[in-house]
Amino acid sequence: MPQEYKLLLKHADADGYSNDLECYERHGGYAALRQALTIAPAGDNTPQAQLRKRVLDSGLRGRGGAGFSCGLKWSFVRHPNPKPVYLICNADESEPGTFKDRQIIYKDPHQLIEGMIISCWANHVNLAYIYIRGEFTEGAKILNTALAEARAKGYLGKDILGSGHDLEIHVHRGAGAYICGEETGLIESLEGKRAYPRIKPPYFPAALGLYMCPTIVNNVETLCNVKHIVEMGAEAFTKLGTPNNTGTRLVSLSGDVKNPGYFEIETGKVTLGELIHDENFGGGLREGRMLQAVIPGGSSSKVLKAGEIFKLGEEEIALLDVPYDFDTLMKIGTMSGSGAIIVIDDSRDIVECLANLAEFYAHESCGQCTPCREGSLWMNKALHRMTHGEGRAEDADYLKHIAQNIQGRTICAFGEACAWPVLSFVEKFRDEFEAKAK
Amino acid sequence: MPDEAKVEEPSVIETIAVKVDGKQVAVPKLTPDWQGKLVPTTVLQACKHAGIEIPHYCYHPKLPVAGNCRMCLVHVGMPGRPGPDGKPPMNEDGSLKIDPMVLPYERGTPKGVIGCATNLIPGMEIYASSPETKEMREAVLESLLINHPLDCTICDQAGECKLQEYSMEHGQAESQFAEQKVHKPKAVDLGPRIVLDAERCVLCTRCIRFSADIAGDDALGIVNRGSYNSIATFPGAPFDNNYTLNTADICPVGALTSKDFRFQMRVWFLKETNSLCTGCATGCNTVIGSRENKMYRQEPRENDAVNGPWMCDSGRLDYKWIGSEKRLSKLNGATDWTTILAEITTNLEKAAVTSVAIIASARQTNEELFLLKKLADKFEAITDSVPRNGEGDHLLVNADKNPNSNGARLIGIAGETLGANLPAIAEGIENGTIKSLIVFGEDVTQHGISAALLEKLDLLIVSDIFANATTARAHYLLPGCAYAEKRGTFTNVKGQVQKFMKALDAPGNARAEWEFLHELVENVTGQNGFSTIEGLFNQMAGEVDAFKAKELNWAALGDDGVTVEI
């Protein structure tokens, strides 16, 4: 029977575990930081370069949505750099269906802070920010308390643990916009401006990020993993999960399952079917219900239809047998995104489901660039017209036309985020859309 | 802004080879950005070099790049990534392999790049007119139009609207849009001179960038989200710097309109005349829009040596007086020009050398000042013009409020300090050594020569366009022209000699000063000058040292003018 594998959440939910520093240290906290700070130079390789190499070798991929190699992202910043380098923890967790980062922030904040301090040390960062979702008011308080504790103990501030390295971390609360999770939008917001994502090129954060300085933006879960990579070594980390999909993933499971919640799994070692049906995870659908669809990686990921069979090279694989990892989900035309699985059973009107998503995206489009600004609301209006008895035979193609004019033509990935659900829902559930015609 | 990209100006212009619509072109590797700094040439600029216009709304050569309208999306082909040997993929014939860009996640679908922010890569192919590019443009235009009110019939921008123009060139006749349009605020009073129609706005942010980055007034921003986005000012803080009307110029659609011009005239009825602003010594280049002898607006005309594409609001709106009913339009002292000039000639011929003084205006043209100087030389007259000082600003407004102080200096009507001779002239009149005074365009009673002094003169010849205490005492009053009613040149604060053209006819009997001065000079001095402005200018260019040094001639001034040593 597939089991959870608790690496990041090892202690968080344990009885008697609290989010204060004393408890964290009692459970071995900040040992990884001490270890990182005492790495000896090896030849030309500085301790920092060795740490960065270790993260690259671990195969750690970003847990925020894109699944990009963390070590590679770090390597885009040149050292030594004439400008200050900043690190930002993206704690804006706002992808619908996602509720994993908050578990760490609320229950084990020092794990994140330790991961951040190590990452800052590795990348020569003296000033870092945690950009936290505005709605996490309590989370911001918890982080500030934890930062104060860490500061008092010398884990932050001047000359951390005698290493000669200075670091300060500030918590910055967002004000409730999804787009602030997009890294360049986040940077603009952190600079005190409207969170309009920047054009790339030229504004890649690694070169022209916060205050036009090199900036690394990493997700909460990603930064926590850095601590574990230091602790267990890159090689041991690669043994977790599956090749190129190393480590564990925090999965947020929601929708029509008996036991929704968050789970930590070895990446790729548990299938979608197991996550939905197994007693250790979703516990199956409600009595008498059939699976209709699965949104596998947050609301932006392309929907999968119950009963779908995918061709992977020579092999065929059924939806429920798809291992939950980065690469397989990409190969079957979707993504594991932020690790948020939304299960839709046959009691749901699929057009209503999409209309609900479209409303979210129309509301959250920042409106900076034309295709997304106009297209997101257009799709929303069309879908709500359809769910209000005004559907037309041509609406499936009409929706496709609108969505195709958004994807790949916008400043940021929000364009894809709002187009992909529409494109995939319409493609896979065309009958349902055509049935809405008067 | 990135400050690392310091680029040395290359001595030889380096070029980069790209293909535009299948045609091989070599374009400069570097092109000036909005601040004039040389930066890598973009796809949009490369196409311009190749003679192909890429449609755009948010891009403006004199503003920071925003990349938001997506109208300049172009399908391009790029060389592949270098292989393990470090070499990019090659064709069989040894040429660089170029692959049309596709979406990374949907390899059958072409991907565009925004021309305004994409730098050239050697070997790049730009499919500026391909069906793929056309399709992208159509889609962006469709998106821009779905919530647009399509109210061209009552829109002031009609006729010079980029939505209209691109719809004709790149759009599709029909939209599939079957929903309700978004309604947004209309006739929003943004400030004393600008009105916003948020429904017409394409949210290109040109106005925001202009105000923040050029005018230095971070007054405009966007409120709300998504399709409900709207340009706004801070609550209670009207959009009121001295450059607000430039936003109406650069607004590609009818969203921002000038209160002064809106609902006054269809733009296609306007006759356009190149002119100059006379509000200060900067000499911003303008275009006058007039119809049936009435001036409706003046807009900045781009000249990088002077004003770039901008001008200040106070200068732009300083034209209402031109059509005023209070303008002088009748001769005073005789009934017709022939008689009055003959009488003046007779009187002047009687005047003794050094008994004549001339007070000209630094609002007069070089040609007029040159002719007055001829008269002055004949009588060895003491001359001067009146200084007019105010406040300058960081952008275009100069503290010298005369448009032609440098002309007065170079031609020799005034010394370095304008007005330095005025006390001497007053004294000369007082003690009776000066018996004849010629005044052009100034009320000298405001500048140290009292009405009582004027009463002492044997001969007072005045030319002006409005009545004042000086004109009231003139023995001969010659009604002159506003700048919009004549041709001529000014020399601006930097020594830029620039010409302006005639847009309107002068009222009644008023005549261009250079015309009657030319006659007067011929009568009095016997020198036969040129009776055309071109000839007159060229004659002056041969006699005034600073002009001679640059071998100026009327034709060579072109639209932008020529800088002379000041």
XYZ file of C-alpha atoms in Angstrom, chain A residues 23 30 62 71 110 137 166 169 176 178 228 231 235 265 268 272 278 284 345 353 367 397 402 419-420 423 425:
27
model
C 10.947 23.022 19.658
C 19.588 24.673 12.459
C 10.977 24.321 -8.285
C 20.340 24.707 -9.097
C 11.917 27.726 11.184
C -2.266 37.315 8.312
C 25.354 39.042 7.349
C 15.057 38.636 6.180
C -4.607 39.858 -2.423
C -2.994 36.221 -7.783
C 17.273 18.690 3.639
C 21.455 17.524 5.752
C 23.045 11.829 -3.617
C 4.843 11.721 -1.268
C 6.550 9.756 -8.875
C -2.964 9.654 -9.505
C -6.215 4.956 -1.572
C -12.024 7.495 -2.969
C -16.916 13.664 -10.055
C -16.630 24.072 -13.430
C -4.887 43.779 -17.357
C -15.008 26.743 -31.283
C -10.421 33.179 -27.769
C -6.156 29.669 -21.711
C -5.167 26.105 -20.862
C -8.563 24.715 -24.312
C -11.971 21.427 -21.124
